[in-house]
Short mmCIF file of C-alpha atoms and ligand atoms in Angstrom, two decimals:
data_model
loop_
_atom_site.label_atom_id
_atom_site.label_comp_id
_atom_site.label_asym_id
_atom_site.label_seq_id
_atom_site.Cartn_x
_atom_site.Cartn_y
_atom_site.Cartn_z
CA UNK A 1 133.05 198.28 93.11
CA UNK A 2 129.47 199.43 94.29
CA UNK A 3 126.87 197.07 93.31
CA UNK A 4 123.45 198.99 92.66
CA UNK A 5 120.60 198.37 94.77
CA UNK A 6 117.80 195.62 94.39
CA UNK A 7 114.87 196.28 92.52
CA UNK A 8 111.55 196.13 95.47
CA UNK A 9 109.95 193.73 94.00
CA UNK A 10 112.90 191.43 92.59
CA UNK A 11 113.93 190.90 96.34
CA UNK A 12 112.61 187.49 96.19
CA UNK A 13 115.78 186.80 93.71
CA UNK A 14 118.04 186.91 96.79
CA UNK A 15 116.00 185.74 99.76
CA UNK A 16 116.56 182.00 101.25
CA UNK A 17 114.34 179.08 100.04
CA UNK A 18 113.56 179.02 104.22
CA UNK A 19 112.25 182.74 104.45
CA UNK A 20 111.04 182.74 100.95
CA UNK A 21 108.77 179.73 100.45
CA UNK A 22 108.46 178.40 104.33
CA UNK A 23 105.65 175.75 103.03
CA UNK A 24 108.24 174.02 100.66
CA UNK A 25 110.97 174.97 102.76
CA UNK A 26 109.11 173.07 105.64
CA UNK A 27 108.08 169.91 102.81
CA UNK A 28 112.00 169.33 102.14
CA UNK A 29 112.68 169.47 105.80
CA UNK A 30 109.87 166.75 106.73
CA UNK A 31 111.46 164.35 104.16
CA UNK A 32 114.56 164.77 105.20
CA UNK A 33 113.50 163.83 108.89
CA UNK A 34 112.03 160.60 106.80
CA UNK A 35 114.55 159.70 105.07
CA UNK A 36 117.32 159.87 108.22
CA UNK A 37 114.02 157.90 110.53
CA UNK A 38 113.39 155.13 108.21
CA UNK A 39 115.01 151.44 106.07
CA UNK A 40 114.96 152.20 102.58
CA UNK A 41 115.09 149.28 100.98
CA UNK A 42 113.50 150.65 97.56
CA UNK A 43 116.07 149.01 95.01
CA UNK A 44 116.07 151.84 92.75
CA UNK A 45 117.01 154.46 95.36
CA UNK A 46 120.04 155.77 97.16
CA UNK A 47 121.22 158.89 98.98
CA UNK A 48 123.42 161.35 97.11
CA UNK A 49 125.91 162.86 98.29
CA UNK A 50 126.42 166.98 100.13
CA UNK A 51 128.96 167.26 96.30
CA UNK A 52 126.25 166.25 94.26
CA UNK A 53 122.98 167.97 96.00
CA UNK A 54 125.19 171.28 95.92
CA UNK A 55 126.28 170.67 92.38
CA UNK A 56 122.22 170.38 91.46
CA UNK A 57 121.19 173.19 93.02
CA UNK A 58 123.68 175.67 91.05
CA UNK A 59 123.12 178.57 89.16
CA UNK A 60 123.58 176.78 85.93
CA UNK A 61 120.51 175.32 85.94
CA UNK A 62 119.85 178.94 84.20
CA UNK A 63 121.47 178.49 80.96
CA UNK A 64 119.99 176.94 77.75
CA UNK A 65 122.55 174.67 75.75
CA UNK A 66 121.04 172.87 72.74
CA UNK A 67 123.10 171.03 70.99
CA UNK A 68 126.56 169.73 71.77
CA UNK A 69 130.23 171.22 73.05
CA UNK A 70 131.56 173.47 70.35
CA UNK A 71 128.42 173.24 68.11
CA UNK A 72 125.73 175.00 70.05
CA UNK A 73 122.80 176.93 68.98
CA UNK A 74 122.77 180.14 71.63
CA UNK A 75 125.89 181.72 72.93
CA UNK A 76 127.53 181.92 76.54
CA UNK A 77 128.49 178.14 76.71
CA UNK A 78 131.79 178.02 77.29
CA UNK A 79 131.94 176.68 80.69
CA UNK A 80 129.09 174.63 80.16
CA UNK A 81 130.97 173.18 77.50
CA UNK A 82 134.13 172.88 79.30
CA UNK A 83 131.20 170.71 81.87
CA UNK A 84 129.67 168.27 79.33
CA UNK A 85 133.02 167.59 78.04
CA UNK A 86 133.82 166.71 81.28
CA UNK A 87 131.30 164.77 82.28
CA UNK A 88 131.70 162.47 79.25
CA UNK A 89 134.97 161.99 79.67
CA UNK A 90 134.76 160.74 83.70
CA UNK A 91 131.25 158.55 82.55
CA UNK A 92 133.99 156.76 80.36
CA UNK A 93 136.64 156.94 82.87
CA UNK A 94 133.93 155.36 85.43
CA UNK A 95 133.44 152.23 83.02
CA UNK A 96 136.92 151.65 82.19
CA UNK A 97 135.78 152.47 78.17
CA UNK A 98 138.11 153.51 75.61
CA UNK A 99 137.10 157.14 73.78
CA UNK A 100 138.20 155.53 70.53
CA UNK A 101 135.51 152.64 70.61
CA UNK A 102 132.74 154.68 73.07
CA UNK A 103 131.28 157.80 73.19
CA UNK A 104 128.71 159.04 75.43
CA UNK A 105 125.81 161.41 75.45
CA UNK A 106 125.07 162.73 79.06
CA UNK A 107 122.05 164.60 78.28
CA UNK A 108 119.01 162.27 79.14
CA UNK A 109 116.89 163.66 81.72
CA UNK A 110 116.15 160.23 83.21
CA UNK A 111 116.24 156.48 82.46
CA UNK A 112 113.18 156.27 80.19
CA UNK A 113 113.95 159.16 78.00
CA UNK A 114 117.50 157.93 77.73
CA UNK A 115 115.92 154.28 76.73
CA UNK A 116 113.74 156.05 74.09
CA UNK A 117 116.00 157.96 72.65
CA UNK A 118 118.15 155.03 72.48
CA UNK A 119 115.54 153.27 70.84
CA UNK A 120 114.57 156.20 68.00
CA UNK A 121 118.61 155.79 67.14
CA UNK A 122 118.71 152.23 66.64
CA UNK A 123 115.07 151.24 64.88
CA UNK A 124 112.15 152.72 63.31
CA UNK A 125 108.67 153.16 64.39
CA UNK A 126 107.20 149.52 64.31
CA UNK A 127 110.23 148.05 63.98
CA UNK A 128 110.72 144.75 66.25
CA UNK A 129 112.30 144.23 69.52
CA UNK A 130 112.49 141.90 72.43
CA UNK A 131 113.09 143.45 76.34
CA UNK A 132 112.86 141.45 79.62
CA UNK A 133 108.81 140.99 80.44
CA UNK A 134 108.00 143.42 83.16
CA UNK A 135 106.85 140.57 85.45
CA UNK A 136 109.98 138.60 84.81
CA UNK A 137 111.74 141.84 86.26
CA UNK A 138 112.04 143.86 83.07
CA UNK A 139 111.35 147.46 82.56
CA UNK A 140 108.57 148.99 81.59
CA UNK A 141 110.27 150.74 78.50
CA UNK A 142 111.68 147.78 77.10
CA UNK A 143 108.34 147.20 75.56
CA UNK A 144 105.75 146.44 77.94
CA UNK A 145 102.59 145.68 76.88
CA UNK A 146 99.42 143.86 78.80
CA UNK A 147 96.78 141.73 76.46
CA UNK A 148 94.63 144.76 76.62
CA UNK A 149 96.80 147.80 76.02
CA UNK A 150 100.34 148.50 74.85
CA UNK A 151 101.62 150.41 78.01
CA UNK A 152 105.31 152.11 77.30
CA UNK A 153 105.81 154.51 74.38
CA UNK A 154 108.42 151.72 73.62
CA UNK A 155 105.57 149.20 72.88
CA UNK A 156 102.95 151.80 70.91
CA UNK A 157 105.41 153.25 68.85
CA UNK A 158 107.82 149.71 68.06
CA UNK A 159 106.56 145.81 67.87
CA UNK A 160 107.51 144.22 70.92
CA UNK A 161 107.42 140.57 72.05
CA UNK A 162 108.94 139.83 75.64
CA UNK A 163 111.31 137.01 76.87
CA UNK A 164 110.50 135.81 80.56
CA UNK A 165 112.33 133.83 83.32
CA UNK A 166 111.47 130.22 83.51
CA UNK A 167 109.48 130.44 86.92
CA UNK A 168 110.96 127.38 88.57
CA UNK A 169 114.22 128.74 88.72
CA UNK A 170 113.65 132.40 88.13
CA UNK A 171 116.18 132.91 85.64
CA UNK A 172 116.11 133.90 82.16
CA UNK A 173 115.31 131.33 79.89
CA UNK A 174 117.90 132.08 77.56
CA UNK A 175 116.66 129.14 75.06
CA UNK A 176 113.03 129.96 74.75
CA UNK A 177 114.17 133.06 73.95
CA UNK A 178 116.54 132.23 71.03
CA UNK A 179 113.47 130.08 70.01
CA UNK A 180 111.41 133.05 70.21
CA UNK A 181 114.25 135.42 68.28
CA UNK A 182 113.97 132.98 65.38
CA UNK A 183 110.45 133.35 64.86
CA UNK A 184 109.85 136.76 65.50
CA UNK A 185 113.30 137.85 64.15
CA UNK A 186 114.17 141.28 66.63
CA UNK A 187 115.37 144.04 64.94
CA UNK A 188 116.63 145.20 68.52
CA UNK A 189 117.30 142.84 71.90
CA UNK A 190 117.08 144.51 75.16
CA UNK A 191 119.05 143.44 78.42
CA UNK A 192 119.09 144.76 81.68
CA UNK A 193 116.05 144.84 84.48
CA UNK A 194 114.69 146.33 87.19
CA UNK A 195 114.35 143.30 89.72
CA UNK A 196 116.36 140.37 88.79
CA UNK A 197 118.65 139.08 91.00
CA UNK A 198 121.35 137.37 88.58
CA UNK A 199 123.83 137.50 86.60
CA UNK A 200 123.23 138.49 82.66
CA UNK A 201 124.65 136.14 80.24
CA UNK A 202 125.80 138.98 77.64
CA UNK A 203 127.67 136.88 75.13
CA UNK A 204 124.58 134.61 74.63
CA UNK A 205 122.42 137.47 74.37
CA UNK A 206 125.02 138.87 71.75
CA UNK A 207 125.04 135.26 69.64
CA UNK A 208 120.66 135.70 69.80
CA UNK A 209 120.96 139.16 68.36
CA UNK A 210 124.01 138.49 65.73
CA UNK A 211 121.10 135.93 64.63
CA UNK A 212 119.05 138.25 63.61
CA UNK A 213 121.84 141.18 62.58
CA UNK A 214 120.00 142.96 65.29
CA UNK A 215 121.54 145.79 68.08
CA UNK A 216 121.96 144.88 71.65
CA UNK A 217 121.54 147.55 74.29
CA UNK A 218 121.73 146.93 78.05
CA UNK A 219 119.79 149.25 80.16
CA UNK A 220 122.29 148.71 83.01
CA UNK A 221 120.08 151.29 85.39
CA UNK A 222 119.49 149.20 88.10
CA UNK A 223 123.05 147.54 88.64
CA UNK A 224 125.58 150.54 86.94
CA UNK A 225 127.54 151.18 90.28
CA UNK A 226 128.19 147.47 90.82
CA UNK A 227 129.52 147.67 87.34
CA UNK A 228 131.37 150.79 88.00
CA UNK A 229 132.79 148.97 90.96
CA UNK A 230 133.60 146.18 89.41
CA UNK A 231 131.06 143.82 91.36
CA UNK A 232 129.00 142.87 88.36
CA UNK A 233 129.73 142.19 84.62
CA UNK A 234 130.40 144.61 82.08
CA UNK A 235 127.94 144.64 79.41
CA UNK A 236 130.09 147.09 77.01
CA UNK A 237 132.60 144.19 75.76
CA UNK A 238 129.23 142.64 74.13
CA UNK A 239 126.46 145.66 73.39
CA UNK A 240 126.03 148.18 70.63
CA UNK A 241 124.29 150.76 73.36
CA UNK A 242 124.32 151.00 77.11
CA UNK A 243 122.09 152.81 78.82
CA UNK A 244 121.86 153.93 82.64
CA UNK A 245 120.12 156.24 84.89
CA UNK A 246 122.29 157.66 87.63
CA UNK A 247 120.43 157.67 90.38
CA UNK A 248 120.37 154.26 91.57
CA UNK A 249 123.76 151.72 92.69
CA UNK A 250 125.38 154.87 90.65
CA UNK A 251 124.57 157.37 93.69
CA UNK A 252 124.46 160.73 91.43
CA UNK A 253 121.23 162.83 90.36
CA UNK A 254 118.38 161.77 88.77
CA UNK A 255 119.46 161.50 85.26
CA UNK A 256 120.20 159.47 82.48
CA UNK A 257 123.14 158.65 80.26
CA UNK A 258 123.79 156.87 76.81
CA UNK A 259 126.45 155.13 75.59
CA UNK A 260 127.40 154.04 72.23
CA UNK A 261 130.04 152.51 70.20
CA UNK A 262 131.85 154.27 68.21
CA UNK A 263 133.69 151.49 66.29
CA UNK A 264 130.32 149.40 64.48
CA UNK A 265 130.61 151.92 61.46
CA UNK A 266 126.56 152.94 61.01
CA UNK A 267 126.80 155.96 63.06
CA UNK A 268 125.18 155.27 66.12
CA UNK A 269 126.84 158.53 67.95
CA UNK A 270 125.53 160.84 65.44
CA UNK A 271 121.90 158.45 65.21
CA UNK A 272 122.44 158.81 69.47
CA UNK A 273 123.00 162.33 69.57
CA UNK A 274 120.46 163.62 67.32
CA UNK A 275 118.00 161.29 68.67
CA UNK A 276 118.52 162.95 72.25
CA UNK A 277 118.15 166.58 70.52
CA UNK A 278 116.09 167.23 68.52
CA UNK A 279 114.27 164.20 68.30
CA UNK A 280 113.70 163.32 72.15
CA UNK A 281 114.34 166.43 73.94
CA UNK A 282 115.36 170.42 74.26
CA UNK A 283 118.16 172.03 76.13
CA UNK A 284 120.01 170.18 78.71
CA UNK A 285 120.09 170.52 82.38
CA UNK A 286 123.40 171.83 82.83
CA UNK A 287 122.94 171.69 87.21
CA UNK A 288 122.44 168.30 86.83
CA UNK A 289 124.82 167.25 84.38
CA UNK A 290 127.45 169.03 86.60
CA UNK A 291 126.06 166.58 89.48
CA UNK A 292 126.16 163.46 87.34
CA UNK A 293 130.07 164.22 86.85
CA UNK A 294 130.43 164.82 90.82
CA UNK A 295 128.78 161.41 90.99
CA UNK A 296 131.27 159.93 88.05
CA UNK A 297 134.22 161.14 89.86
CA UNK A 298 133.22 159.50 93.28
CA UNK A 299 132.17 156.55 90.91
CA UNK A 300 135.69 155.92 89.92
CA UNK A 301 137.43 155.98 93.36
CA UNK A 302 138.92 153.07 95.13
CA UNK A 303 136.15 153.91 97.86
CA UNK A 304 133.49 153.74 95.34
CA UNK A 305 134.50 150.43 94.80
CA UNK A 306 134.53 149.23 98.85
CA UNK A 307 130.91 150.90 98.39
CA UNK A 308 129.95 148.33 95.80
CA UNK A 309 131.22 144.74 97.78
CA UNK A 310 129.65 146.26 100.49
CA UNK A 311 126.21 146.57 98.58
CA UNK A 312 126.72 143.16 97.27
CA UNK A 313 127.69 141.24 100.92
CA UNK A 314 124.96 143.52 102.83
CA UNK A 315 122.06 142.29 99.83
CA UNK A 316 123.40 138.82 100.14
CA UNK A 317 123.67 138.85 104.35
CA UNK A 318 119.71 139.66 104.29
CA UNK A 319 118.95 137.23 101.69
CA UNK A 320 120.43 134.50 103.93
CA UNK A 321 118.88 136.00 107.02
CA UNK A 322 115.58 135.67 104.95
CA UNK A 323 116.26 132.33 103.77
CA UNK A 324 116.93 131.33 107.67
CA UNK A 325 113.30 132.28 108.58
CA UNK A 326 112.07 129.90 105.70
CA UNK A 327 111.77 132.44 103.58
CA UNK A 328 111.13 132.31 99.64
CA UNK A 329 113.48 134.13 96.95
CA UNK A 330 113.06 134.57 93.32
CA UNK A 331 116.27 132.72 92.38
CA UNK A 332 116.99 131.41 96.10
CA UNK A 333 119.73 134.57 96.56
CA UNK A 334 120.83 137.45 94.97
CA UNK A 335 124.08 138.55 93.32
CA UNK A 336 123.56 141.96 93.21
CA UNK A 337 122.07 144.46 95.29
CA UNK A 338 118.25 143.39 95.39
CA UNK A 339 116.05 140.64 96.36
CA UNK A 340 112.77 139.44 95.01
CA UNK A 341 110.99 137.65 98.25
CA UNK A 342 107.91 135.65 97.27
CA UNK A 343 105.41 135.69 99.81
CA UNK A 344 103.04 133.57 98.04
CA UNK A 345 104.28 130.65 100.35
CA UNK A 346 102.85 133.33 103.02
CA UNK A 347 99.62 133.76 102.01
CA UNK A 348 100.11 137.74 101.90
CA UNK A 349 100.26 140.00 99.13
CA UNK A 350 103.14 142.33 98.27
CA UNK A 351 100.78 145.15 98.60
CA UNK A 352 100.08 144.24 101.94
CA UNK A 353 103.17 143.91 103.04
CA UNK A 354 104.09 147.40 101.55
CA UNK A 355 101.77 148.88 103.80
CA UNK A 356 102.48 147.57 106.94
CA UNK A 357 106.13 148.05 106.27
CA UNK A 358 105.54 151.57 105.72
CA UNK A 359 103.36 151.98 109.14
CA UNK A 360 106.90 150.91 110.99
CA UNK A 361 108.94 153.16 108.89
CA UNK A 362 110.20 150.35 106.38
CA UNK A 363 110.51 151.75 102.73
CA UNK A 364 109.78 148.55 100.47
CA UNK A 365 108.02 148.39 97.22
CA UNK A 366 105.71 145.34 95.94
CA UNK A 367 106.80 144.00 92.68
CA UNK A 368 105.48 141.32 90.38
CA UNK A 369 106.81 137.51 91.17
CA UNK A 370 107.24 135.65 88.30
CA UNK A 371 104.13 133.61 87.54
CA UNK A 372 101.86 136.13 89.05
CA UNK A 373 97.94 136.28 88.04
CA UNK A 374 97.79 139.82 88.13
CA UNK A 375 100.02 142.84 88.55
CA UNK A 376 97.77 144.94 90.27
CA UNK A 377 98.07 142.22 93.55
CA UNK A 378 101.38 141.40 93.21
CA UNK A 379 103.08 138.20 95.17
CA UNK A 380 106.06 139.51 96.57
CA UNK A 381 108.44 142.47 97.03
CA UNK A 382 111.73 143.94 96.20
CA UNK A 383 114.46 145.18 98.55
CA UNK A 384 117.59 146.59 97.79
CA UNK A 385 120.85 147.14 99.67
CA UNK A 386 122.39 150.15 98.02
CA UNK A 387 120.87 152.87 100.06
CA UNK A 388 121.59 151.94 103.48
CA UNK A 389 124.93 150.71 102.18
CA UNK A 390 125.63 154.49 101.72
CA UNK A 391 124.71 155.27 105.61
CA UNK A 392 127.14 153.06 106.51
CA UNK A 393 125.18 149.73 107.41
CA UNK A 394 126.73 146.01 107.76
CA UNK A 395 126.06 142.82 107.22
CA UNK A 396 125.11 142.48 110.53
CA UNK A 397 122.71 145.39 110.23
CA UNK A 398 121.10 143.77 107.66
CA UNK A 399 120.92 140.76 109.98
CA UNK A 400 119.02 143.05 112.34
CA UNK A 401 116.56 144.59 109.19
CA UNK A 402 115.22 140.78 108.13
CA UNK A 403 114.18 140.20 111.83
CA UNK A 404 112.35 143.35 111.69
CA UNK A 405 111.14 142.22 108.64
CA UNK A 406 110.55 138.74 109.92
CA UNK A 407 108.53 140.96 113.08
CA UNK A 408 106.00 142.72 110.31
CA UNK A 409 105.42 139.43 108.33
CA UNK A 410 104.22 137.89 111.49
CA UNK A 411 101.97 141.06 112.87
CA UNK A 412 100.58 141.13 109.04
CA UNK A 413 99.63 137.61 109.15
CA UNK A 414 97.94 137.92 112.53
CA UNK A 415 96.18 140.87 111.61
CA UNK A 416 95.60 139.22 107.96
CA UNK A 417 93.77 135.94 110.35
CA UNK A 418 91.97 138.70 112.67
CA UNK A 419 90.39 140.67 110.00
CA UNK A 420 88.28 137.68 108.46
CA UNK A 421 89.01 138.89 105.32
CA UNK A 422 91.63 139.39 101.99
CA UNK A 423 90.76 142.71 101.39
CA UNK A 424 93.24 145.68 101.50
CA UNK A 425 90.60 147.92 103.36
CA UNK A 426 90.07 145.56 105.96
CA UNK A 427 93.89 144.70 106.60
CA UNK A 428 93.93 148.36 106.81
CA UNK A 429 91.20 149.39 109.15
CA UNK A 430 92.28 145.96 110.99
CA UNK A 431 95.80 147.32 111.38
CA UNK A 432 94.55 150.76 113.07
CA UNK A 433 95.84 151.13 116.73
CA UNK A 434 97.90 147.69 117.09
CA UNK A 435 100.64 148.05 119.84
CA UNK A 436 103.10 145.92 118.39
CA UNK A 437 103.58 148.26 115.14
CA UNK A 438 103.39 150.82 117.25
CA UNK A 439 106.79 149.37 119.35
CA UNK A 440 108.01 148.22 116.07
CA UNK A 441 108.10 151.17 114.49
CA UNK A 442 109.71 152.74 117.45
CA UNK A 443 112.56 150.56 117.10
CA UNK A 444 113.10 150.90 113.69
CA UNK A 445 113.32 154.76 114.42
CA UNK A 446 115.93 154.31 116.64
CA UNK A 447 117.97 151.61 114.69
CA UNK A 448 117.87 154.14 111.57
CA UNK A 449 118.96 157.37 112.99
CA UNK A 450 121.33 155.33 114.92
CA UNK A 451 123.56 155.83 111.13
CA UNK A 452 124.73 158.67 109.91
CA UNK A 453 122.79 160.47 106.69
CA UNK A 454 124.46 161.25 103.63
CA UNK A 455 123.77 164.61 102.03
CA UNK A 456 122.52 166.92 105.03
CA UNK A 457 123.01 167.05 108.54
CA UNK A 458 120.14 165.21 110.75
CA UNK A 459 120.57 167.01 113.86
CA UNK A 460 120.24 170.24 111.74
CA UNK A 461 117.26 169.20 110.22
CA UNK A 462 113.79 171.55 111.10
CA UNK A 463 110.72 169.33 110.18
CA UNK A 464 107.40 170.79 111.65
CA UNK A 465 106.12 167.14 112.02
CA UNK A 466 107.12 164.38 114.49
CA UNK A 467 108.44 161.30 113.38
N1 DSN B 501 111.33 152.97 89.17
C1 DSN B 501 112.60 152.36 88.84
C2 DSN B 501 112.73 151.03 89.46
O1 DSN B 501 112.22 150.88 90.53
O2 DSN B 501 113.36 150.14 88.92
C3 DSN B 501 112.89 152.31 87.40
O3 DSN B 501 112.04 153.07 86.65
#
């Protein structure tokens, strides 16, 4: 069969991203030469696979599905049914859930819409609820609010009061939270984090919100692949809804998903699914939704599993190698894949230490310590060891990443003395042509392209900067 010429001036349909668009052609290829030359140790990241980046950049990111398998409102779905139904079954599959007690929708576009969507199923506008406060390690869309302003749709739209970790210990003070419950009587409890480096007791948080005939939902984001891998708690035995993103220990697109049971008897799939369309959102991305399956079916392989311990033991070999240096920790360890270091004891700030970090080609962020004066300075930072799990990295080369991280502490705090001064500016300007973050950061270089890159090929990569 002869296929009829191009149209002149739809030849751009058919030409490569690289010939097409060099200036975003050349943007992907810089970050790519970033991301094989530097540590990221940002908790919340990971590298995908080559499967899933292919599966995301498919043609059916063309085709508009509202609604659900068999019950759609435009035509031409029926592979992209065939996909969703897929993809729900391996998210169950993943978790080890039963179809007959959970369902699952896989639509969310990302973690937050997923966690507000959950949250216009289960409640109503003003209704109460209590999440983890963001400086105790919660999420901002478990209800985060400051004294001055209610910041997260999920605190302008509901009533939320927080529950906090007792700062001694940095765990959840499960009591002062049941005291808490009974006064302001949740209509909705939220578990799950984004830097909290325990354990969740789930079947105290289930008594709390029995209590108070209230729903529990775990945002399991940050820890889902240690779940999936068996290297964390479940929270399904115990929760109404479970939320995740699948980006993070998960290793698939940037997505969301949402989980509900389908054995309470009040509906929450139908509440679930109509709150993600219509309510939350419009037609699904199909591309990614075929990724997030990719991801599920890696997800729930025996290797996805070695993945997970190894996350664990490589978080847990730099906490110690932190610890060794005299080093403060939010809970003294971790059990997951992140730390929270406290560098009050240091006399630095978290943002400081950001920066420097990034000057030698360390990806940390700051975070909030519990206790903190103020958010916008926080006292510490978060690492994580899920990303460089995934290009291959040890124990011992985590051993290696806290004495480079034990090398910047020590060139901050000199340049910190040398500057005269707390301000950022003058850390920064201070900082400006020092030699030893200039040999740092040539070490670290070599150290990180010394692993291999998931996703892409380094050596094929064509960045127009140096790095
Ligand atoms: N930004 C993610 C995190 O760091 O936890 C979640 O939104």
């Amino acid at each position: 069969m002869s296929v009829k010429p191009v149209d002149p001036w739809n030849t751009c349909l058919n030409t490569s991203l690289e010939q097409e668009d060099p200036e975003i052609f050349s943007i992907v290829e810089n970050e790519k030469l970033r991301q094989w030359s530097g540590l990221e140790l940002i908790a919340s990241e990971n590298f995908t696979s080559q499967a899933v980046i292919e599966a995301n950049g498919t043609p059916l990111t063309n085709k508009y599905s509202e609604g659900l398998p068999g019950a759609r409102y435009y035509g031409g779905n029926e592979f992209i049914d065939e996909l969703e139904r897929l993809c729900q079954k391996r998210a169950l599959e993943a978790f080890g859930l039963n179809p007959e007690v959970w369902g699952v929708n896989v639509q969310p576009y990302s973690g937050s819409t997923a966690n507000f969507a959950a949250l216009t199923a289960l409640i109503k506008p003003q209704d109460r609820l209590m999440g983890l406060d963001l400086p105790s390690g919660g999420h901002l869309t478990h209800g985060y609010q400051t004294q001055k302003k209610k910041i997260s749709s999920s605190s302008i739209y509901f009533t939320s009061m927080p529950y906090q970790v007792d700062p001694t210990t940095g765990l959840i003070d499960y009591k002062r939270l049941e005291e808490n419950a009974a006064l302001f009587r949740p209509q909705l409890l939220i578990c799950g984090a984004s830097a909290y480096p325990a354990e969740w007791e789930y079947d105290t948080l289930r008594k709390i919100a029995d209590q108070h005939s209230a729903y529990l939902m775990c945002d399991m984001a940050h820890i889902s692949g240690l779940i999936a891998g068996n290297e964390a708690l479940s929270p399904f035995e115990f929760c109404d809804i479970v939320t995740t993103t699948t980006h993070k220990t998960l290793r698939g697109p940037r997505a969301g998903l949402i989980f509900f049971r389908r054995d309470k008897g009040d509906d929450l799939e139908n509440r679930v699914n109509q709150a993600v369309f219509p309510s939350c959102q419009g037609g699904p991305h199909n591309n990614t939704i075929a990724a997030i399956a990719v991801a599920l079916k890696q997800a729930a392989s025996p290797e996805f599993k070695q993945y997970a311990k190894q996350v664990r033991a490589n978080a847990l070999a730099l906490a110690k190698a932190l610890s060794n240096y005299g080093y403060k920790l939010a809970t003294g360890t971790t059990v997951n894949h992140l730390i929270l270091w406290d560098l009050k004891p240091q006399k630095l700030t978290g943002s400081k230490l950001e920066r420097i970090c990034d000057m030698v080609n360390i990806t940390i962020n700051k975070n909030s310590i519990a206790g903190d004066k103020s958010a916008v300075t926080p006292g510490g930072v978060r690492l994580g060891s899920s990303a460089l799990t995934s290009r291959s990295l040890k124990e011992e080369d985590f051993v290696k990443i806290a004495e480079f991280l034990h090398r910047t502490v020590q060139i901050a705090l000199a340049v910190q003395e040398k500057s005269g001064s707390k301000l950022m500016k003058d850390f920064v300007a201070a900082l400006q042509g020092n030699e030893e973050i200039a040999q740092l950061r040539k070490e670290v270089i070599e150290f990180a392209r010394s692993f291999p890159m998931p996703g892409f090929d380094p050596t094929k990569i064509k960045a127009t900067v140096a790095i």
